[in-house]
Structure formats: C-alpha cells, structure tokens
PDB file of C-alpha atoms in Angstrom:
ATOM      1  CA  MET A  17      -0.021  -0.135  -0.133  1.00 48.00           C
ATOM      2  CA  ARG A  18       1.244   3.415  -1.021  1.00 52.00           C
ATOM      3  CA  PRO A  19       2.457   5.876   1.788  1.00 49.00           C
ATOM      4  CA  PRO A  20      -0.235   9.283   1.651  1.00 51.00           C
ATOM      5  CA  PRO A  21       1.275  11.760  -0.169  1.00 50.00           C
ATOM      6  CA  PHE A  22       1.348  13.432   2.844  1.00 46.00           C
ATOM      7  CA  VAL A  23       4.012  11.610   5.141  1.00 44.00           C
ATOM      8  CA  PRO A  24       6.788  12.401   2.789  1.00 46.00           C
ATOM      9  CA  LEU A  25       6.298  16.340   3.431  1.00 41.00           C
ATOM     10  CA  LEU A  26       5.749  16.547   6.908  1.00 41.00           C
ATOM     11  CA  MET A  27       9.394  14.296   7.339  1.00 40.00           C
ATOM     12  CA  SER A  28      11.407  16.951   4.932  1.00 39.00           C
ATOM     13  CA  LEU A  29       9.718  19.663   7.485  1.00 36.00           C
ATOM     14  CA  ALA A  30      10.650  18.205  10.487  1.00 36.00           C
ATOM     15  CA  LEU A  31      13.802  17.217   8.764  1.00 36.00           C
ATOM     16  CA  LEU A  32      14.636  21.296   7.533  1.00 38.00           C
ATOM     17  CA  GLY A  33      13.503  22.019  10.595  1.00 35.00           C
ATOM     18  CA  SER A  34      15.562  20.017  12.813  1.00 38.00           C
ATOM     19  CA  THR A  35      18.978  21.155  10.905  1.00 39.00           C
ATOM     20  CA  GLY A  36      18.558  25.230  11.035  1.00 42.00           C
ATOM     21  CA  ALA A  37      16.244  25.336  14.147  1.00 50.00           C
ATOM     22  CA  GLY A  38      18.744  26.467  17.230  1.00 61.00           C
ATOM     23  CA  ALA A  39      21.140  28.857  14.790  1.00 80.00           C
ATOM     24  CA  GLN A  40      22.292  32.074  15.755  1.00 88.00           C
ATOM     25  CA  ASN A  41      24.663  34.481  14.387  1.00 92.00           C
ATOM     26  CA  TYR A  42      26.604  36.646  16.164  1.00 94.00           C
ATOM     27  CA  SER A  43      29.209  40.203  15.113  1.00 94.00           C
ATOM     28  CA  LEU A  44      32.293  39.810  16.397  1.00 94.00           C
ATOM     29  CA  ASN A  45      34.497  43.220  15.354  1.00 97.00           C
ATOM     30  CA  ALA A  46      38.304  43.494  13.537  1.00 97.00           C
ATOM     31  CA  HIS A  47      40.606  46.670  12.853  1.00 97.00           C
ATOM     32  CA  ALA A  48      43.728  47.917  12.072  1.00 98.00           C
ATOM     33  CA  THR A  49      45.897  51.122  11.610  1.00 98.00           C
ATOM     34  CA  VAL A  50      47.861  51.184   9.154  1.00 97.00           C
ATOM     35  CA  THR A  51      50.574  53.885  10.045  1.00 96.00           C
ATOM     36  CA  SER A  52      51.266  56.990   7.937  1.00 95.00           C
ATOM     37  CA  SER A  53      54.313  57.208   6.042  1.00 94.00           C
ATOM     38  CA  VAL A  54      55.302  60.676   4.344  1.00 96.00           C
ATOM     39  CA  SER A  55      58.441  61.808   3.930  1.00 96.00           C
ATOM     40  CA  VAL A  56      60.250  64.498   1.406  1.00 97.00           C
ATOM     41  CA  ALA A  57      63.725  64.699   0.295  1.00 98.00           C
ATOM     42  CA  GLN A  58      65.367  67.615  -1.741  1.00 97.00           C
ATOM     43  CA  VAL A  59      66.561  66.724  -5.615  1.00 97.00           C
ATOM     44  CA  ALA A  60      67.958  70.014  -6.663  1.00 97.00           C
ATOM     45  CA  SER A  61      68.717  73.025  -5.018  1.00 96.00           C
ATOM     46  CA  LEU A  62      67.318  76.630  -7.077  1.00 96.00           C
ATOM     47  CA  GLY A  63      69.850  78.670  -7.852  1.00 93.00           C
ATOM     48  CA  PHE A  64      70.045  81.201 -10.119  1.00 89.00           C
ATOM     49  CA  GLY A  65      73.366  80.119 -12.654  1.00 84.00           C
ATOM     50  CA  SER A  66      76.752  81.479 -12.006  1.00 80.00           C
ATOM     51  CA  ALA A  67      76.420  84.149 -13.871  1.00 78.00           C
ATOM     52  CA  ALA A  68      76.420  87.235 -11.527  1.00 82.00           C
ATOM     53  CA  ILE A  69      72.702  89.293 -11.392  1.00 86.00           C
ATOM     54  CA  VAL A  70      73.589  92.965 -12.990  1.00 89.00           C
ATOM     55  CA  PRO A  71      71.809  95.540 -10.603  1.00 89.00           C
ATOM     56  CA  GLY A  72      68.818  96.906 -11.866  1.00 92.00           C
ATOM     57  CA  THR A  73      67.792  93.963 -13.883  1.00 92.00           C
ATOM     58  CA  ALA A  74      64.785  91.490 -13.496  1.00 94.00           C
ATOM     59  CA  ILE A  75      66.214  87.798 -13.613  1.00 93.00           C
ATOM     60  CA  THR A  76      63.824  84.401 -13.353  1.00 95.00           C
ATOM     61  CA  VAL A  77      64.306  80.774 -13.247  1.00 96.00           C
ATOM     62  CA  SER A  78      61.156  79.243 -14.007  1.00 96.00           C
ATOM     63  CA  ALA A  79      60.087  76.022 -12.341  1.00 97.00           C
ATOM     64  CA  ALA A  80      61.328  73.001 -14.335  1.00 97.00           C
ATOM     65  CA  ASN A  81      64.638  74.253 -14.614  1.00 95.00           C
ATOM     66  CA  GLY A  82      64.473  75.600 -10.340  1.00 96.00           C
ATOM     67  CA  GLY A  83      64.718  73.211  -7.214  1.00 97.00           C
ATOM     68  CA  LYS A  84      63.331  69.851  -6.790  1.00 98.00           C
ATOM     69  CA  ALA A  85      61.728  67.391  -3.531  1.00 98.00           C
ATOM     70  CA  ARG A  86      60.713  64.412  -3.596  1.00 98.00           C
ATOM     71  CA  VAL A  87      57.574  63.718  -1.752  1.00 97.00           C
ATOM     72  CA  ASP A  88      56.815  59.855  -0.411  1.00 96.00           C
ATOM     73  CA  PHE A  89      53.345  59.524   1.273  1.00 96.00           C
ATOM     74  CA  ASN A  90      50.589  57.137   1.945  1.00 95.00           C
ATOM     75  CA  GLU A  91      47.634  59.292   2.387  1.00 94.00           C
ATOM     76  CA  PRO A  92      46.688  62.509   1.580  1.00 91.00           C
ATOM     77  CA  THR A  93      49.254  64.885   2.250  1.00 95.00           C
ATOM     78  CA  VAL A  94      49.434  68.645   1.345  1.00 97.00           C
ATOM     79  CA  VAL A  95      52.589  69.835   0.620  1.00 98.00           C
ATOM     80  CA  THR A  96      53.404  73.905   0.657  1.00 98.00           C
ATOM     81  CA  VAL A  97      56.117  76.190  -0.220  1.00 98.00           C
ATOM     82  CA  PRO A  98      56.461  79.557   1.462  1.00 98.00           C
ATOM     83  CA  ALA A  99      55.354  82.175  -1.206  1.00 97.00           C
ATOM     84  CA  PHE A 100      58.815  83.995  -1.265  1.00 97.00           C
ATOM     85  CA  LEU A 101      62.301  84.037   0.825  1.00 95.00           C
ATOM     86  CA  LEU A 102      64.858  86.459   1.490  1.00 96.00           C
ATOM     87  CA  LEU A 103      68.210  85.492   0.238  1.00 95.00           C
ATOM     88  CA  ALA A 104      71.339  87.094   2.813  1.00 96.00           C
ATOM     89  CA  GLY A 105      74.140  89.072   1.345  1.00 94.00           C
ATOM     90  CA  PRO A 106      76.414  90.625   2.246  1.00 94.00           C
ATOM     91  CA  PHE A 107      76.288  93.761   5.399  1.00 93.00           C
ATOM     92  CA  GLY A 108      73.465  92.029   6.674  1.00 94.00           C
ATOM     93  CA  SER A 109      71.543  93.456   3.173  1.00 93.00           C
ATOM     94  CA  GLN A 110      68.645  91.201   1.839  1.00 94.00           C
ATOM     95  CA  VAL A 111      67.174  90.676  -1.655  1.00 94.00           C
ATOM     96  CA  ARG A 112      63.637  89.450  -1.993  1.00 95.00           C
ATOM     97  CA  VAL A 113      63.327  86.426  -4.668  1.00 96.00           C
ATOM     98  CA  ASP A 114      59.495  85.516  -5.134  1.00 97.00           C
ATOM     99  CA  LEU A 115      59.043  81.411  -5.067  1.00 98.00           C
ATOM    100  CA  ALA A 116      56.630  79.941  -8.021  1.00 98.00           C
ATOM    101  CA  CYS A 117      55.993  76.339  -7.414  1.00 98.00           C
ATOM    102  CA  ALA A 118      54.917  73.206  -9.796  1.00 98.00           C
ATOM    103  CA  GLN A 119      54.192  69.834  -9.682  1.00 98.00           C
ATOM    104  CA  ALA A 120      54.577  66.481 -11.861  1.00 97.00           C
ATOM    105  CA  THR A 121      54.495  62.913 -11.516  1.00 96.00           C
ATOM    106  CA  THR A 122      58.017  61.883 -12.608  1.00 96.00           C
ATOM    107  CA  ALA A 123      61.937  63.986 -11.670  1.00 96.00           C
ATOM    108  CA  SER A 124      62.430  65.352 -15.156  1.00 95.00           C
ATOM    109  CA  ALA A 125      59.359  66.762 -16.631  1.00 96.00           C
ATOM    110  CA  SER A 126      60.325  69.723 -18.992  1.00 95.00           C
ATOM    111  CA  ALA A 127      56.247  71.925 -18.166  1.00 96.00           C
ATOM    112  CA  PRO A 128      55.915  70.324 -14.416  1.00 98.00           C
ATOM    113  CA  THR A 129      52.119  71.523 -13.505  1.00 98.00           C
ATOM    114  CA  LEU A 130      52.214  75.445 -11.475  1.00 97.00           C
ATOM    115  CA  PHE A 131      50.421  75.241  -8.624  1.00 97.00           C
ATOM    116  CA  SER A 132      46.941  76.581  -9.017  1.00 96.00           C
ATOM    117  CA  SER A 133      47.201  78.461  -5.571  1.00 95.00           C
ATOM    118  CA  GLY A 134      50.412  79.299  -5.503  1.00 96.00           C
ATOM    119  CA  CYS A 135      53.206  77.771  -3.332  1.00 98.00           C
ATOM    120  CA  ALA A 136      51.232  78.900   0.195  1.00 97.00           C
ATOM    121  CA  GLY A 137      48.147  77.177  -1.701  1.00 97.00           C
ATOM    122  CA  GLY A 138      49.728  73.683  -1.423  1.00 97.00           C
ATOM    123  CA  PHE A 139      49.471  71.183  -3.734  1.00 97.00           C
ATOM    124  CA  THR A 140      47.610  67.597  -2.715  1.00 96.00           C
ATOM    125  CA  PRO A 141      49.527  64.683  -4.194  1.00 94.00           C
ATOM    126  CA  PRO A 142      46.701  61.984  -5.124  1.00 90.00           C
ATOM    127  CA  LEU A 143      46.903  58.807  -3.911  1.00 88.00           C
ATOM    128  CA  GLY A 144      46.200  56.007  -7.045  1.00 85.00           C
ATOM    129  CA  GLY A 145      43.894  53.043  -6.507  1.00 84.00           C
ATOM    130  CA  HIS A 146      43.813  53.880  -2.743  1.00 85.00           C
ATOM    131  CA  VAL A 147      47.891  53.672  -2.937  1.00 89.00           C
ATOM    132  CA  GLY A 148      50.568  55.933  -1.670  1.00 89.00           C
ATOM    133  CA  GLY A 149      53.355  56.611  -4.119  1.00 92.00           C
ATOM    134  CA  SER A 150      56.147  59.306  -5.143  1.00 95.00           C
ATOM    135  CA  HIS A 151      56.273  62.953  -6.990  1.00 96.00           C
ATOM    136  CA  TYR A 152      57.882  66.113  -7.888  1.00 98.00           C
ATOM    137  CA  ILE A 153      57.491  69.457  -6.461  1.00 98.00           C
ATOM    138  CA  TYR A 154      59.309  71.970  -8.644  1.00 98.00           C
ATOM    139  CA  ILE A 155      60.615  75.273  -7.419  1.00 98.00           C
ATOM    140  CA  GLY A 156      61.484  78.684  -9.753  1.00 97.00           C
ATOM    141  CA  GLY A 157      62.292  82.079  -8.714  1.00 96.00           C
ATOM    142  CA  ALA A 158      61.869  85.448  -9.444  1.00 96.00           C
ATOM    143  CA  LEU A 159      64.258  88.667  -8.654  1.00 94.00           C
ATOM    144  CA  SER A 160      62.510  91.797  -9.098  1.00 94.00           C
ATOM    145  CA  SER A 161      64.824  94.635 -11.353  1.00 93.00           C
ATOM    146  CA  ALA A 162      64.126  96.937  -8.179  1.00 92.00           C
ATOM    147  CA  ALA A 163      65.532  94.668  -5.731  1.00 89.00           C
ATOM    148  CA  SER A 164      68.810  93.840  -7.507  1.00 89.00           C
ATOM    149  CA  SER A 165      69.240  97.043  -8.389  1.00 90.00           C
ATOM    150  CA  ALA A 166      69.463  97.965  -4.531  1.00 84.00           C
ATOM    151  CA  ALA A 167      71.355  94.655  -3.277  1.00 88.00           C
ATOM    152  CA  PRO A 168      74.991  95.409  -2.510  1.00 90.00           C
ATOM    153  CA  ALA A 169      77.210  93.089  -4.634  1.00 91.00           C
ATOM    154  CA  GLY A 170      78.610  89.916  -3.492  1.00 91.00           C
ATOM    155  CA  SER A 171      77.269  86.584  -2.649  1.00 92.00           C
ATOM    156  CA  PHE A 172      73.687  85.905  -2.132  1.00 94.00           C
ATOM    157  CA  THR A 173      71.812  82.253  -0.002  1.00 95.00           C
ATOM    158  CA  GLY A 174      68.742  81.654   1.616  1.00 96.00           C
ATOM    159  CA  SER A 175      66.505  78.050   2.102  1.00 96.00           C
ATOM    160  CA  PHE A 176      62.934  77.650   2.418  1.00 96.00           C
ATOM    161  CA  SER A 177      61.222  74.645   3.507  1.00 97.00           C
ATOM    162  CA  VAL A 178      59.238  72.233   1.835  1.00 97.00           C
ATOM    163  CA  THR A 179      56.596  71.022   4.182  1.00 97.00           C
ATOM    164  CA  ALA A 180      53.937  67.707   4.065  1.00 97.00           C
ATOM    165  CA  SER A 181      50.941  68.350   6.106  1.00 96.00           C
ATOM    166  CA  TYR A 182      49.255  65.453   6.825  1.00 95.00           C
ATOM    167  CA  VAL A 183      47.204  63.042   9.968  1.00 93.00           C
ATOM    168  CA  VAL A 184      49.333  61.343  12.193  1.00 94.00           C
ATOM    169  CA  TYR A 185      48.355  57.292  12.323  1.00 94.00           C
TER     170      TYR A 185
ATOM    171  CA  MET B   6     -13.821  14.184  -8.578  1.00 44.00           C
ATOM    172  CA  GLN B   7     -14.995  12.390  -6.083  1.00 50.00           C
ATOM    173  CA  MET B   8     -11.954  13.022  -2.703  1.00 47.00           C
ATOM    174  CA  ARG B   9     -10.943   9.305  -2.123  1.00 52.00           C
ATOM    175  CA  PRO B  10     -12.524   7.847   1.373  1.00 51.00           C
ATOM    176  CA  PHE B  11      -8.693   7.989   2.835  1.00 47.00           C
ATOM    177  CA  LEU B  12      -8.195  11.422   2.217  1.00 46.00           C
ATOM    178  CA  ARG B  13     -11.038  12.688   3.402  1.00 51.00           C
ATOM    179  CA  LEU B  14     -10.244  11.409   6.360  1.00 47.00           C
ATOM    180  CA  ALA B  15      -6.753  12.233   6.824  1.00 48.00           C
ATOM    181  CA  ARG B  16      -7.088  16.123   6.316  1.00 53.00           C
ATOM    182  CA  PRO B  17      -8.153  16.989  10.185  1.00 49.00           C
ATOM    183  CA  ARG B  18      -5.532  14.981  10.932  1.00 51.00           C
ATOM    184  CA  LEU B  19      -3.086  16.406   9.072  1.00 45.00           C
ATOM    185  CA  ARG B  20      -4.000  19.793  10.173  1.00 49.00           C
ATOM    186  CA  LEU B  21      -3.192  18.428  13.262  1.00 43.00           C
ATOM    187  CA  ALA B  22       0.004  17.100  12.680  1.00 45.00           C
ATOM    188  CA  ALA B  23       1.213  20.058  10.991  1.00 42.00           C
ATOM    189  CA  ALA B  24      -0.071  22.531  14.105  1.00 41.00           C
ATOM    190  CA  ALA B  25       1.863  19.662  16.029  1.00 40.00           C
ATOM    191  CA  LEU B  26       5.183  19.591  14.412  1.00 40.00           C
ATOM    192  CA  LEU B  27       5.105  23.855  14.111  1.00 39.00           C
ATOM    193  CA  LEU B  28       4.591  23.409  18.324  1.00 36.00           C
ATOM    194  CA  ALA B  29       7.341  21.261  18.275  1.00 38.00           C
ATOM    195  CA  LEU B  30       9.492  23.553  16.302  1.00 40.00           C
ATOM    196  CA  GLY B  31       9.154  26.208  18.360  1.00 37.00           C
ATOM    197  CA  GLY B  32      10.193  24.615  21.433  1.00 36.00           C
ATOM    198  CA  ARG B  33      13.036  23.475  20.119  1.00 40.00           C
ATOM    199  CA  ARG B  34      13.718  26.784  18.989  1.00 42.00           C
ATOM    200  CA  ALA B  35      13.481  28.109  22.229  1.00 44.00           C
ATOM    201  CA  GLY B  36      15.573  25.116  24.486  1.00 52.00           C
ATOM    202  CA  ALA B  37      18.620  26.301  21.681  1.00 63.00           C
ATOM    203  CA  GLN B  38      19.426  29.703  23.082  1.00 85.00           C
ATOM    204  CA  TYR B  39      22.573  30.903  22.826  1.00 91.00           C
ATOM    205  CA  THR B  40      23.881  33.979  23.842  1.00 91.00           C
ATOM    206  CA  VAL B  41      27.235  35.362  22.746  1.00 94.00           C
ATOM    207  CA  THR B  42      29.270  38.825  23.403  1.00 95.00           C
ATOM    208  CA  GLN B  43      32.450  40.564  22.348  1.00 95.00           C
ATOM    209  CA  VAL B  44      34.716  40.021  24.846  1.00 97.00           C
ATOM    210  CA  GLN B  45      37.027  42.454  22.537  1.00 97.00           C
ATOM    211  CA  PRO B  46      37.630  42.920  18.750  1.00 97.00           C
ATOM    212  CA  LEU B  47      40.387  41.560  16.963  1.00 98.00           C
ATOM    213  CA  ALA B  48      43.066  44.425  17.212  1.00 98.00           C
ATOM    214  CA  PHE B  49      45.619  44.307  14.681  1.00 98.00           C
ATOM    215  CA  GLY B  50      47.323  47.126  15.893  1.00 97.00           C
ATOM    216  CA  TYR B  51      49.647  49.693  14.108  1.00 97.00           C
ATOM    217  CA  LEU B  52      50.172  48.067  10.247  1.00 97.00           C
ATOM    218  CA  THR B  53      53.520  48.758   8.498  1.00 95.00           C
ATOM    219  CA  GLN B  54      52.980  48.993   4.243  1.00 94.00           C
ATOM    220  CA  GLY B  55      54.154  45.242   2.850  1.00 95.00           C
ATOM    221  CA  VAL B  56      54.545  44.247   5.838  1.00 97.00           C
ATOM    222  CA  THR B  57      51.875  41.054   6.914  1.00 98.00           C
ATOM    223  CA  GLU B  58      50.829  41.469  10.452  1.00 98.00           C
ATOM    224  CA  VAL B  59      49.506  38.070  12.310  1.00 98.00           C
ATOM    225  CA  VAL B  60      47.894  37.934  15.664  1.00 98.00           C
ATOM    226  CA  PRO B  61      48.017  34.285  17.159  1.00 98.00           C
ATOM    227  CA  TYR B  62      44.923  33.502  19.350  1.00 98.00           C
ATOM    228  CA  THR B  63      47.319  33.618  22.184  1.00 97.00           C
ATOM    229  CA  ASP B  64      48.003  37.184  21.516  1.00 98.00           C
ATOM    230  CA  THR B  65      45.636  37.879  24.759  1.00 97.00           C
ATOM    231  CA  PHE B  66      46.050  41.672  24.098  1.00 97.00           C
ATOM    232  CA  ARG B  67      45.315  41.663  20.250  1.00 98.00           C
ATOM    233  CA  ARG B  68      43.225  38.598  19.383  1.00 98.00           C
ATOM    234  CA  GLY B  69      39.214  38.440  19.161  1.00 98.00           C
ATOM    235  CA  GLN B  70      37.262  36.999  21.628  1.00 97.00           C
ATOM    236  CA  VAL B  71      33.667  36.292  22.647  1.00 96.00           C
ATOM    237  CA  ARG B  72      31.985  35.104  25.151  1.00 96.00           C
ATOM    238  CA  ILE B  73      29.742  31.824  24.825  1.00 95.00           C
ATOM    239  CA  THR B  74      26.629  30.717  27.001  1.00 93.00           C
ATOM    240  CA  GLY B  75      24.297  28.499  27.209  1.00 91.00           C
ATOM    241  CA  SER B  76      24.076  24.260  27.299  1.00 88.00           C
ATOM    242  CA  GLY B  77      24.872  21.211  26.374  1.00 89.00           C
ATOM    243  CA  ASN B  78      27.098  21.560  23.170  1.00 90.00           C
ATOM    244  CA  ALA B  79      27.123  24.429  20.975  1.00 92.00           C
ATOM    245  CA  TYR B  80      28.078  23.959  16.773  1.00 94.00           C
ATOM    246  CA  VAL B  81      30.511  27.337  15.867  1.00 95.00           C
ATOM    247  CA  ARG B  82      30.740  27.945  12.749  1.00 96.00           C
ATOM    248  CA  LEU B  83      32.521  31.336  11.689  1.00 96.00           C
ATOM    249  CA  LEU B  84      32.022  33.703   8.432  1.00 97.00           C
ATOM    250  CA  MET B  85      35.570  35.532   8.037  1.00 97.00           C
ATOM    251  CA  PRO B  86      36.005  38.228   5.921  1.00 97.00           C
ATOM    252  CA  THR B  87      38.450  38.516   3.237  1.00 98.00           C
ATOM    253  CA  VAL B  88      39.068  42.379   3.660  1.00 98.00           C
ATOM    254  CA  LEU B  89      39.317  44.635   6.362  1.00 98.00           C
ATOM    255  CA  THR B  90      38.098  48.203   4.564  1.00 98.00           C
ATOM    256  CA  SER B  91      38.903  51.808   4.827  1.00 96.00           C
ATOM    257  CA  ALA B  92      36.083  54.769   4.847  1.00 94.00           C
ATOM    258  CA  SER B  93      37.693  56.062   1.741  1.00 92.00           C
ATOM    259  CA  GLY B  94      37.559  52.260  -0.055  1.00 94.00           C
ATOM    260  CA  ALA B  95      41.098  50.927   0.811  1.00 96.00           C
ATOM    261  CA  THR B  96      40.947  47.388   1.421  1.00 97.00           C
ATOM    262  CA  ILE B  97      43.542  45.271   3.405  1.00 98.00           C
ATOM    263  CA  PRO B  98      43.366  41.180   2.425  1.00 98.00           C
ATOM    264  CA  LEU B  99      42.476  39.055   5.760  1.00 98.00           C
ATOM    265  CA  GLN B 100      43.550  35.805   6.154  1.00 98.00           C
ATOM    266  CA  PHE B 101      42.949  33.056   8.286  1.00 98.00           C
ATOM    267  CA  LEU B 102      43.987  29.718   8.996  1.00 97.00           C
ATOM    268  CA  THR B 103      43.660  26.294  10.378  1.00 95.00           C
ATOM    269  CA  GLY B 104      45.587  26.807  13.852  1.00 94.00           C
ATOM    270  CA  ASP B 105      44.778  30.710  13.244  1.00 97.00           C
ATOM    271  CA  VAL B 106      41.350  30.450  15.815  1.00 98.00           C
ATOM    272  CA  ALA B 107      40.175  28.461  18.870  1.00 97.00           C
ATOM    273  CA  ALA B 108      37.799  27.182  20.840  1.00 96.00           C
ATOM    274  CA  VAL B 109      37.671  27.013  24.653  1.00 96.00           C
ATOM    275  CA  PRO B 110      35.409  25.004  25.932  1.00 92.00           C
ATOM    276  CA  SER B 111      34.344  25.777  29.772  1.00 84.00           C
ATOM    277  CA  GLY B 112      36.829  24.529  31.833  1.00 83.00           C
ATOM    278  CA  GLY B 113      38.704  23.372  28.896  1.00 89.00           C
ATOM    279  CA  THR B 114      41.779  23.887  27.721  1.00 94.00           C
ATOM    280  CA  ALA B 115      41.781  26.162  23.614  1.00 96.00           C
ATOM    281  CA  GLN B 116      41.464  23.572  21.285  1.00 96.00           C
ATOM    282  CA  PRO B 117      42.724  25.232  17.756  1.00 97.00           C
ATOM    283  CA  PHE B 118      40.749  24.709  14.427  1.00 96.00           C
ATOM    284  CA  ASP B 119      39.941  24.955  11.009  1.00 96.00           C
ATOM    285  CA  PRO B 120      37.737  28.768  10.061  1.00 96.00           C
ATOM    286  CA  ALA B 121      36.485  27.341   7.011  1.00 95.00           C
ATOM    287  CA  ALA B 122      34.577  24.352   9.176  1.00 95.00           C
ATOM    288  CA  SER B 123      32.750  24.376  12.218  1.00 94.00           C
ATOM    289  CA  THR B 124      33.334  22.867  15.490  1.00 95.00           C
ATOM    290  CA  ARG B 125      31.597  22.002  18.973  1.00 94.00           C
ATOM    291  CA  VAL B 126      31.949  23.435  21.731  1.00 94.00           C
ATOM    292  CA  ASN B 127      30.667  21.671  25.388  1.00 92.00           C
ATOM    293  CA  LEU B 128      29.005  24.204  27.335  1.00 91.00           C
ATOM    294  CA  SER B 129      27.959  22.121  29.738  1.00 87.00           C
ATOM    295  CA  LYS B 130      30.447  23.780  32.436  1.00 85.00           C
ATOM    296  CA  GLY B 131      29.205  27.505  31.918  1.00 85.00           C
ATOM    297  CA  ALA B 132      30.607  29.682  29.747  1.00 93.00           C
ATOM    298  CA  GLY B 133      32.693  28.479  26.543  1.00 95.00           C
ATOM    299  CA  SER B 134      34.766  30.986  24.382  1.00 96.00           C
ATOM    300  CA  LEU B 135      36.207  31.493  20.890  1.00 97.00           C
ATOM    301  CA  LEU B 136      39.995  33.304  20.601  1.00 98.00           C
ATOM    302  CA  ILE B 137      40.234  34.410  17.271  1.00 98.00           C
ATOM    303  CA  GLY B 138      43.304  35.497  15.780  1.00 98.00           C
ATOM    304  CA  GLY B 139      44.250  36.276  11.954  1.00 98.00           C
ATOM    305  CA  ARG B 140      46.931  37.785   9.042  1.00 98.00           C
ATOM    306  CA  ALA B 141      46.384  40.973   7.593  1.00 98.00           C
ATOM    307  CA  ALA B 142      48.763  41.945   4.767  1.00 98.00           C
ATOM    308  CA  PRO B 143      48.716  45.630   3.635  1.00 97.00           C
ATOM    309  CA  GLY B 144      50.513  46.415   0.621  1.00 95.00           C
ATOM    310  CA  VAL B 145      53.621  47.831  -0.542  1.00 93.00           C
ATOM    311  CA  GLY B 146      51.637  51.738  -1.067  1.00 92.00           C
ATOM    312  CA  GLN B 147      48.633  50.709   1.344  1.00 96.00           C
ATOM    313  CA  ALA B 148      46.682  53.567   2.197  1.00 96.00           C
ATOM    314  CA  ALA B 149      47.432  54.854   5.553  1.00 96.00           C
ATOM    315  CA  GLY B 150      44.259  55.415   7.710  1.00 96.00           C
ATOM    316  CA  LEU B 151      41.290  53.032   9.758  1.00 97.00           C
ATOM    317  CA  TYR B 152      40.526  49.793   8.558  1.00 98.00           C
ATOM    318  CA  THR B 153      37.642  47.579   9.751  1.00 98.00           C
ATOM    319  CA  ALA B 154      35.422  44.337   9.018  1.00 98.00           C
ATOM    320  CA  THR B 155      32.977  42.708  11.025  1.00 98.00           C
ATOM    321  CA  MET B 156      33.198  38.663  11.122  1.00 97.00           C
ATOM    322  CA  THR B 157      30.270  36.530  12.290  1.00 97.00           C
ATOM    323  CA  VAL B 158      29.775  34.357  14.369  1.00 95.00           C
ATOM    324  CA  MET B 159      26.783  31.139  14.018  1.00 95.00           C
ATOM    325  CA  VAL B 160      25.743  29.358  17.120  1.00 94.00           C
ATOM    326  CA  SER B 161      23.346  25.856  16.718  1.00 92.00           C
ATOM    327  CA  SER B 162      22.433  22.997  18.747  1.00 89.00           C
ATOM    328  CA  THR B 163      22.937  20.941  15.682  1.00 88.00           C
ATOM    329  CA  LYS B 164      26.008  20.974  13.709  1.00 85.00           C
ATOM    330  CA  ILE B 165      26.460  23.728  10.955  1.00 85.00           C
TER     331      ILE B 165
END
C-alpha cells in the first residue's frame, strides 16, 4: 500500500526544522591602523646660475629648471612652499625672491603643472587607486629689477622648507 | 471529482499533525538559545606597508574573543571577512588559517580548529569562548588610516 502523500511532506518539514532550528548569528569586529608614511627629500637646489646678476635687471628661473623635492606618501598630504624667501647677502643685506611652484609625477618633467593656488596654497598629490606613491615638486624663483638694483655686490643665499602636512596615524 | 475516502479522513489529521510539528519546532528553538558577547575585537594594531601582521589566538591583548553561554553542546561556525576596509574604500587582505582560531570549552583548554569548518564547544560546565587570531597583509603602497571588518559567529545546537 502506498503511503499517504502528506507523510513525506511532514518528514521533510521535520528534517528542515531540526537542522536550522537553533542557529543564531552574532557579529564581531576586527580593526587595524596603517601607519602614516610621508617623507620629503631634496632632489635639487634652486639656483640663479653662476653668472652675476646685473643690478637693476630682473631674473627668473622657471619651476622646471629650479629646485626640486620628492614627496613619498601613503595618504592625502598637502605640500606647501613659502610664497617668497629672503636671500641674505653682504653687510646684512637681503633680497626678496618670489617662488613659483609646480608638480609632476616624474623627476624630469619639462613642463610641470603649476600649483593652482600658488606655493603657499599647496598641492595635494593624489592617491592612485587607494595606493600611495611619489610625487615631485618643482620650485622656481623670480628676482625683481627693483630688488636687484638695491642689492650690494656679493653672494646671496637662503633656504626655505617644503612642508608636507598630513593626519598622523 | 470525488475525494478518495482515505484523504477525506486524513485532512483533519493532517492539520493536527502540522500544528503539532510547528509547536515542536517552536519548542526546539526556545531550548537552544545561546548568548554570544564580544569580549574584545580582533585588533591588528598598527600595520606597516608591505609587512604582514599575524595575530595568534594566544595573543591575549590583540586576539578577538567572544564568550558563548548556553547549555550542552554548541556548534560554532565563523564567517570570516576577506578584507579590512577603510572609510575611503581601500582594502587590506585578510587570512584565517587552521590554528589561527581556537575554541575553549567550559572548564577546558583552547583547541585550535579550521576556521572554514564548524566546531563543537561543550558548554555543560558554563560559558565557553572563541579565541580569534588572523593575518592582515597590507600592500607596499597601502594607504594610511583606519580599517575595519565584521565577522559573523554562528551558533547552533545542531551541526552547521
């Protein structure tokens, strides 16, 4: 005699019930912090050349031919440079040099891209695909005719900082 | 069409049987309640780019730990994440190998098990625990920041 049709159905239901009856889910957290790794290194100095500057004439060094710094980073990092610096010369004299900043992904760009907001406005090298990398900052300078006309003869030097600002993890 | 006499008689019985089965299932659920509480999260800590960090389950400070209360035997299965993720969407691959996690039955010692399989935890003498280690492998250019993941602990009175 064939079993009534509802018996296999009941058996199936009972089986399903016994395997899934007590399963309960809970959540557990995991976390980590990847440490910041940002550094700035000088690649080349900004120089106006070996030829003497004639008083009363302006002289400009383009960013592509000026100083250069390399920035290594693994998070969004704002790189800034002062808008100008004062070069110190003989007898306590000073001359002002206005800086122009540009950036590129390579160390030998012939036409690096100028900072849109000037040196002091900074530039943030982008993370590519959530991965850090390296970027190059190019710094040029301009000495005005007025500044050079008042300067005594001699050698003038100065220094400035390339600053990378970031959140420390 | 005329109904066969057997089914005509069986219909009320079928309803009764179904009702009894539902009651029985309800009772089974009520008897298999477990409570799982997170004692501490799995904390890989500070990671350096390109350096894989391993947290063994014996690391009392960094391992994840959950406490399981209930009665009898509990079958436990872990659903592990494959990555840690940052707010910006960056990810760090995760690995959980055999021996990275262990179950501690009530009154017993830690017993490592394969996190891809389920294991049985004896709760007859009180609460049991799961100790969860793992491996995080940040890339060479891994973006800095905070990364998180969620794992799921499934507990059942029957094998899962």
